[in-house]
Coordinates of C-alpha atoms in Angstrom, one line a residue:
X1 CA -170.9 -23.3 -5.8
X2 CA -174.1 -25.4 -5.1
X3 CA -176.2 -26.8 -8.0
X4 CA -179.7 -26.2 -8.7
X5 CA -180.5 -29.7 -7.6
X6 CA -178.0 -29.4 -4.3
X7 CA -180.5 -26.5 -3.6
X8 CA -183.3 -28.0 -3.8
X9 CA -183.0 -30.7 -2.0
X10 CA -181.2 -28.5 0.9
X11 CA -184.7 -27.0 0.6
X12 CA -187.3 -29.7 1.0
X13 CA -185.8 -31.4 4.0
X14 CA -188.0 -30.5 7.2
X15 CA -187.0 -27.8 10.3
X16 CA -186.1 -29.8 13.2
X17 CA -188.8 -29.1 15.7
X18 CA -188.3 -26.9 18.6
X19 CA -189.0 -29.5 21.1
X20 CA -186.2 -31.3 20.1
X21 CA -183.9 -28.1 20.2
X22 CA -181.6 -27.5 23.7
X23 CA -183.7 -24.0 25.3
X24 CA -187.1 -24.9 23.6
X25 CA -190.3 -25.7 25.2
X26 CA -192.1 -28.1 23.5
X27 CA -194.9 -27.5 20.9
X28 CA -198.2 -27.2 21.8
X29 CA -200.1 -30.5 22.4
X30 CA -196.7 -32.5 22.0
X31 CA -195.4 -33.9 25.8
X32 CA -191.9 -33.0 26.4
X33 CA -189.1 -34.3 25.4
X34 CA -188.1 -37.5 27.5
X35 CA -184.4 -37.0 29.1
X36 CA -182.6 -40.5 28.8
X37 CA -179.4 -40.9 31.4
X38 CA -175.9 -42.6 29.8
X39 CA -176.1 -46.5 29.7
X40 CA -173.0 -47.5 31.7
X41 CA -173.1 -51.5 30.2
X42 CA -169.4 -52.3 31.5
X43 CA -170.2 -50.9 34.6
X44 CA -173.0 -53.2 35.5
X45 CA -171.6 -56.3 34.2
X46 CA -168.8 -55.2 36.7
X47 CA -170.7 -54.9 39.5
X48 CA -172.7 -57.6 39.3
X49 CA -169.3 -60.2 39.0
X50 CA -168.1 -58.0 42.4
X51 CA -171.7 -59.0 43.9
X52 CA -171.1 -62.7 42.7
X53 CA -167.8 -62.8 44.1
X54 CA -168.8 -61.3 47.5
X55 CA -171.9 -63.7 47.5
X56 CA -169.6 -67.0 47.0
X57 CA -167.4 -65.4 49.7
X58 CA -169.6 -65.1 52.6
X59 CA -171.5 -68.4 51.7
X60 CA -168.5 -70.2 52.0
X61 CA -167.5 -68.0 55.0
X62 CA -171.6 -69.1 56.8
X63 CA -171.7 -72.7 55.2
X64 CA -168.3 -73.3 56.7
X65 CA -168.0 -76.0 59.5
X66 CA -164.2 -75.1 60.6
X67 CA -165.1 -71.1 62.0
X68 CA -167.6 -72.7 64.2
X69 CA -169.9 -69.5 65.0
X70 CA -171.2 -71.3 67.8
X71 CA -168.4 -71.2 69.3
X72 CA -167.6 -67.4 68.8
X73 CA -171.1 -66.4 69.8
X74 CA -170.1 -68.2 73.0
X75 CA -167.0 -66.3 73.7
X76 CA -167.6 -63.1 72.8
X77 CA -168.9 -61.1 75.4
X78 CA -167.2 -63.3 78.4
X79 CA -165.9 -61.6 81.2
X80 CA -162.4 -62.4 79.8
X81 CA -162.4 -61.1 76.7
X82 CA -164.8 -57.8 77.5
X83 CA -162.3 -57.1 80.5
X84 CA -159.4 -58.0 77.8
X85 CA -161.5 -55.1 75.3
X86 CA -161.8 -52.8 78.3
X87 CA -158.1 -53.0 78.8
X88 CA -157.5 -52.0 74.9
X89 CA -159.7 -49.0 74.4
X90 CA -158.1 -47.9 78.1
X91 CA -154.6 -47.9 76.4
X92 CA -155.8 -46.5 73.1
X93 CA -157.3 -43.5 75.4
X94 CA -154.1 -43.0 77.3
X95 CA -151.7 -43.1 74.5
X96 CA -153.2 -41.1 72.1
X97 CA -153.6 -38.4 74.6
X98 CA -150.7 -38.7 76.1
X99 CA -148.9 -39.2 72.6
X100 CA -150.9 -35.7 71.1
X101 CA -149.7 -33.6 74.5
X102 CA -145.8 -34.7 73.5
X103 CA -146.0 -34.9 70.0
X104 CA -147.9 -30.8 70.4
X105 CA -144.8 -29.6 72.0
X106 CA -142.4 -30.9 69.6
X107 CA -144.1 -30.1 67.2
X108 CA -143.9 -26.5 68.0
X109 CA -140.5 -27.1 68.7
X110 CA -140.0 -28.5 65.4
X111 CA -141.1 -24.9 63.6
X112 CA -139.2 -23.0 66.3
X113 CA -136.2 -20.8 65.2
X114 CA -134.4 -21.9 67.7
X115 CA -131.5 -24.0 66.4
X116 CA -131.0 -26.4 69.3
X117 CA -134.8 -27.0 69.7
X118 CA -135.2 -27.5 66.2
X119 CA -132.5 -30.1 66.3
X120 CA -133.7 -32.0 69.3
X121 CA -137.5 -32.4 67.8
X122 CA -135.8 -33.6 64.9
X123 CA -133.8 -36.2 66.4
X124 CA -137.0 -37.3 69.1
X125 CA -138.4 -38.1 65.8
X126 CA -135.9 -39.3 64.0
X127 CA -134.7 -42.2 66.6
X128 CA -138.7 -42.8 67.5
X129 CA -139.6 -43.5 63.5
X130 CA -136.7 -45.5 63.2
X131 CA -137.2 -48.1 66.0
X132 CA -139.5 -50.8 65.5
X133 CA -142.4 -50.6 67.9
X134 CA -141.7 -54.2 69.5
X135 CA -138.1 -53.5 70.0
X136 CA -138.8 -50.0 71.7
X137 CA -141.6 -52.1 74.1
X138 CA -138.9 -54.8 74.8
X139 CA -135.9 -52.0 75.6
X140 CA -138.6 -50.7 78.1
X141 CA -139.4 -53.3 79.6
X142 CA -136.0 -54.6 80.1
X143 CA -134.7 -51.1 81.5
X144 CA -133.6 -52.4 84.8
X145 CA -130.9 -54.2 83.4
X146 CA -129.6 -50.6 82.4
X147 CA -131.5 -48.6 85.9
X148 CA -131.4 -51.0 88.4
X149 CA -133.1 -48.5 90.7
X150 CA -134.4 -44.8 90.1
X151 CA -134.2 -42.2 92.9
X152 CA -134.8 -38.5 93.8
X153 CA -131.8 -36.6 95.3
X154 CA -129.5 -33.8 95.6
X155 CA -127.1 -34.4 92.6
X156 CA -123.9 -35.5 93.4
X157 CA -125.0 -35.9 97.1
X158 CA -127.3 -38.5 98.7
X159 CA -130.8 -39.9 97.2
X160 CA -133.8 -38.7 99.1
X161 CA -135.8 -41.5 97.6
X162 CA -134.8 -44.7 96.1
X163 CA -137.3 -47.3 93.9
X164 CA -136.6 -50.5 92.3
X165 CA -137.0 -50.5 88.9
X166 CA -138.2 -53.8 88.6
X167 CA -141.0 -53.0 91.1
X168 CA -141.6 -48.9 89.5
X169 CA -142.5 -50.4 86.0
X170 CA -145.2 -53.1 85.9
X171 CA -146.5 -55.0 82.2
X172 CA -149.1 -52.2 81.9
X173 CA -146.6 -49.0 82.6
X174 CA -144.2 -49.9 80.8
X175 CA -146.8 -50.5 77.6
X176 CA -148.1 -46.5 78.4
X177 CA -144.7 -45.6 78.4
X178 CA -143.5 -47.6 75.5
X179 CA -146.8 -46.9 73.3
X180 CA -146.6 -43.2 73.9
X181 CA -143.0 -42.4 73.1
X182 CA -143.7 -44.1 69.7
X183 CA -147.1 -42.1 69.2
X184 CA -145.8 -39.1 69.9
X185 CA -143.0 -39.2 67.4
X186 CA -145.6 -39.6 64.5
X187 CA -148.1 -37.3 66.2
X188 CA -145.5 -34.1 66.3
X189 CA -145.5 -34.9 62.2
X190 CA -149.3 -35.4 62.1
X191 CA -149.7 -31.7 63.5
X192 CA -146.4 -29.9 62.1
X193 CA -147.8 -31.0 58.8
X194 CA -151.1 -29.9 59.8
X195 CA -149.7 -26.5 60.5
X196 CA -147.7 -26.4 56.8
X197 CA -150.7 -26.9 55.3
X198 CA -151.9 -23.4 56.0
X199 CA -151.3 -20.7 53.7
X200 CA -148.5 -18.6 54.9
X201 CA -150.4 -15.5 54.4
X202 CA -153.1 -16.2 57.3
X203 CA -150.3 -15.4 60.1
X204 CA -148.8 -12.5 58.2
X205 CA -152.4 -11.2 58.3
X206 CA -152.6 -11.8 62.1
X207 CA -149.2 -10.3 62.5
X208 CA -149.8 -7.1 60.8
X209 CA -153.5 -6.9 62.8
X210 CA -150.9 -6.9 66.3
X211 CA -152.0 -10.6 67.1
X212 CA -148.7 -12.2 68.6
X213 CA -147.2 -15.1 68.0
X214 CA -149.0 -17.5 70.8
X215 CA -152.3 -15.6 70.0
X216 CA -152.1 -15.8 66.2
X217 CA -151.1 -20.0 66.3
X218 CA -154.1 -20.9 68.9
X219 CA -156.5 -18.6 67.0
X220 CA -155.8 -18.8 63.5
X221 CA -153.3 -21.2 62.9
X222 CA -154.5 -24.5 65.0
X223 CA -158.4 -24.1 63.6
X224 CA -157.2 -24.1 60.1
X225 CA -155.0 -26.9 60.8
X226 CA -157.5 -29.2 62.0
X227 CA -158.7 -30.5 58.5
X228 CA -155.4 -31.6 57.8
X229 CA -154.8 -33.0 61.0
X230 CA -158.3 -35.0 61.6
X231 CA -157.9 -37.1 58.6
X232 CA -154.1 -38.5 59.6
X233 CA -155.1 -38.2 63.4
X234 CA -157.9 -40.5 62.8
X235 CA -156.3 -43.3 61.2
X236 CA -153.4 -42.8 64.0
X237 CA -156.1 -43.6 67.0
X238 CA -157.0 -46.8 64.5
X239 CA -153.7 -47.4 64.2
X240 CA -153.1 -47.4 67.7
X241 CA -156.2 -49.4 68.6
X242 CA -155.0 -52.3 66.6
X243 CA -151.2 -51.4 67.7
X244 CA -151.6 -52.0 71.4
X245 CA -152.2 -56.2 70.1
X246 CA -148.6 -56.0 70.4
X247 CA -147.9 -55.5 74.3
X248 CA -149.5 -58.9 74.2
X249 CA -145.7 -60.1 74.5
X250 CA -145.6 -58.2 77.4
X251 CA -148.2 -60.4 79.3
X252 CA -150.3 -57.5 79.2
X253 CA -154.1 -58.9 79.6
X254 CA -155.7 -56.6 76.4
X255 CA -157.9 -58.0 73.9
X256 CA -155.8 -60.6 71.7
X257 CA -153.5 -61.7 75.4
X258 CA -157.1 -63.1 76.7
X259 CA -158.2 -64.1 74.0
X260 CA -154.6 -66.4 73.5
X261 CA -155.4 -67.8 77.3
X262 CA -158.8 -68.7 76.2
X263 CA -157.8 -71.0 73.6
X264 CA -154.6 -72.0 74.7
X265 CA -157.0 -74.2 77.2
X266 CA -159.7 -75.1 75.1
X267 CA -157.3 -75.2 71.4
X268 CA -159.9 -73.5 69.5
X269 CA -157.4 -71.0 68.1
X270 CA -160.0 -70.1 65.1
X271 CA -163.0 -69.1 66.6
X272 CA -161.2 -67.3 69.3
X273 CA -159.1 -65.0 66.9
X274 CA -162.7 -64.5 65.1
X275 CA -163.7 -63.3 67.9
X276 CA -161.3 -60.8 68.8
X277 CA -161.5 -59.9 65.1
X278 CA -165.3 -58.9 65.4
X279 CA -164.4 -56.7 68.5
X280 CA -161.6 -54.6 66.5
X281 CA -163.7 -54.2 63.3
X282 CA -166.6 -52.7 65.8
X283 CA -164.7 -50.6 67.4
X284 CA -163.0 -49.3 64.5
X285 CA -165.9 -48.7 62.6
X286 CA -167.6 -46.2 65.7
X287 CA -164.3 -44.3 65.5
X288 CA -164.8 -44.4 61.9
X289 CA -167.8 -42.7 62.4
X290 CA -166.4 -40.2 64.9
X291 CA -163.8 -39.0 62.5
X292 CA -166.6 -38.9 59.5
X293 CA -168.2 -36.1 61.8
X294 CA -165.3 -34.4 63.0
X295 CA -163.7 -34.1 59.1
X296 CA -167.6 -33.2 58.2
X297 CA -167.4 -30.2 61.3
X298 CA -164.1 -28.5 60.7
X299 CA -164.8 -28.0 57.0
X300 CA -167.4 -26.0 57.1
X301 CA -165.5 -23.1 56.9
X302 CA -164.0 -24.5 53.6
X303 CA -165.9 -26.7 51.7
X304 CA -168.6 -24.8 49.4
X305 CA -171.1 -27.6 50.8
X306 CA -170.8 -30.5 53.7
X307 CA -170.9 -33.9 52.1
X308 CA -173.9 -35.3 53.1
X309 CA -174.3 -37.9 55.9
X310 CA -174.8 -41.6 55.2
X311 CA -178.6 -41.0 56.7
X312 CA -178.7 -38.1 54.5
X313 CA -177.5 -39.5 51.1
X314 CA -179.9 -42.7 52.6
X315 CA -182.8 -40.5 52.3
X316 CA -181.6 -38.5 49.0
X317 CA -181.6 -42.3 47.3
X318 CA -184.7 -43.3 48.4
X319 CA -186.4 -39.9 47.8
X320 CA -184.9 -40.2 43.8
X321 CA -186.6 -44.1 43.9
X322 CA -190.1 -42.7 44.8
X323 CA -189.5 -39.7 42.6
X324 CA -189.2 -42.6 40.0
X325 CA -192.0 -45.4 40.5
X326 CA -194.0 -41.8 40.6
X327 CA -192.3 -41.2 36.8
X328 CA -193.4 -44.4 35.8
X329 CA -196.8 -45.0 37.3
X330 CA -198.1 -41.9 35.6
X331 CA -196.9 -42.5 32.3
X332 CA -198.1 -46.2 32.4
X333 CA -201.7 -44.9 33.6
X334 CA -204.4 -45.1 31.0
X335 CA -205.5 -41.8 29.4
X336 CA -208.3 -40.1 30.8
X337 CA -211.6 -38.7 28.7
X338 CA -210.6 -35.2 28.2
X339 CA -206.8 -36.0 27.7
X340 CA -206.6 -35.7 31.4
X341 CA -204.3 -38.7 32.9

């Protein structure tokens, strides 16, 4: 039970004032309350020792006698190396496209009930994933040791058409074929997983509307898919861009093979990697882009709102800074006569 002098002092302290209250406007003649964000203290100190760290980085990087820019400025859009960069993004067309139309099928194949189809998708993959990349392109390119020649003819009767193997598969060929075998083994997983990743009940809706089974995968299935399989796609094609560096040992003239002629003349093995360096980080970064859209376009059926674009969130942040010096300049601006500011 509370004593006399418990009560009275209860009493005489002051109401809080409605302005300061959550759901209150604020009293008459009284400006309103003043909302004050978190202070983050650990946070900043954080980010400025990343800043200072990157700083010291790239002024030793630019103060740095040895990467002799001049040089790479020189080299980097010669007709070697831009014929050598042509060659690349040629082969990183090819075999992805040529890797998705495989790796589709068994794919399909893959989620078929058919036993012996099932089995066969799982063994492509299984031997494919399992083979280093380099070995695969040096089997390949070695294959006439095994196929001397390859022919068309009636079997176990004459050949119609006989080829030397040696002369059928050139540097370049055998990279396609070597490069797409591989890509296709990982693409087939790419989209079966794609195709997992979509609620069951979606095709048993189709089925029970009459769609069949070819209608209901094109129309319902595949479009779903697509978020999943944009995102692992994506880094696949970036993957294979810097991937097809390797049928360098195949004398194959791509990027990094003219760029290794270059300075095995002139022995300026630094710069010259630098350059071949700048041409892979540009490239990746436009199909970075690309797949920022394409991730941004198929989920719009799914996302409740489409993260914004960097242009976009560029304009939010410098909409919130004006929004700000405005905050500021009016409440540093002298008071008018009339309390008007």
């Amino acid at each position: 039970m509370a004593t006399p002098s418990e009560l009275t002092t209860h009493q005489a302290q002051p109401a809080a004032p409605a302005a300061s209250l959550p759901g209150h406007a604020a009293a008459p003649g009284q400006p309103p309350p003043r909302v004050v964000p978190r202070r983050h203290p650990g946070r900043r100190l954080a980010a400025a020792a990343a800043l200072s760290v990157l700083a010291l980085v790239l002024l030793s990087v630019v103060r740095n006698d040895a990467f002799q820019w001049d040089v790479v400025g020189r080299y980097l859009t010669t007709g070697a190396v831009l014929q050598g960069l042509w060659l690349t993004l040629w082969l990183t067309a090819v075999v992805t496209a040529l890797g998705f139309l495989l790796g589709i099928p068994l794919a399909v194949a893959r989620l078929s009930g058919n036993l012996v189809l099932r089995t066969l998708s799982w063994g492509y993959v299984w031997i494919f994933r399992s083979t280093p990349l380099l070995v695969q392109l040096l089997f390949w390119f070695n294959i006439g040791a095994l196929y001397p020649t390859l022919g068309i003819g009636i079997p176990y009767g004459p050949q119609l058409v006989a080829v030397k193997t040696v002369n059928l598969l050139g540097p370049t060929l055998t990279a396609v074929i070597g490069l797409t075998l591989h890509e296709a083994a990982y693409a087939a997983e790419v989209v079966r997983g794609g195709i997992l990743a979509v609620d069951p009940g979606q095709a048993e809706a189709a089925q029970a509307l009459g769609l069949g089974r070819r209608r209901t995968l094109l129309r319902i299935v595949v479009p779903q898919a697509m978020r999943s399989i944009v995102p692992a796609a994506g880094n696949m094609l970036i993957g294979t861009l810097k991937g097809t560096s390797i049928v360098s040992v195949l004398a194959v003239h791509d990027l990094l093979f003219s760029v290794q002629l270059v300075y095995n003349r002139t022995y300026q093995v630094i710069p010259l990697l630098l350059v071949a360096t700048l041409w892979y980080v540009t490239v990746t970064t436009v199909l970075g882009v690309g797949q920022f859209h394409l991730e941004r376009y198929y989920a719009r059926g799914a996302a409740q709102s489409l993260p914004p674009t960097p242009s976009q969130r560029l304009r939010l942040r410098l909409a919130t800074l004006r929004a700000r010096l405005y905050t500021a300049t009016a409440a540093d601006a002298p008071a008018r006569p009339g309390g008007d500011r």
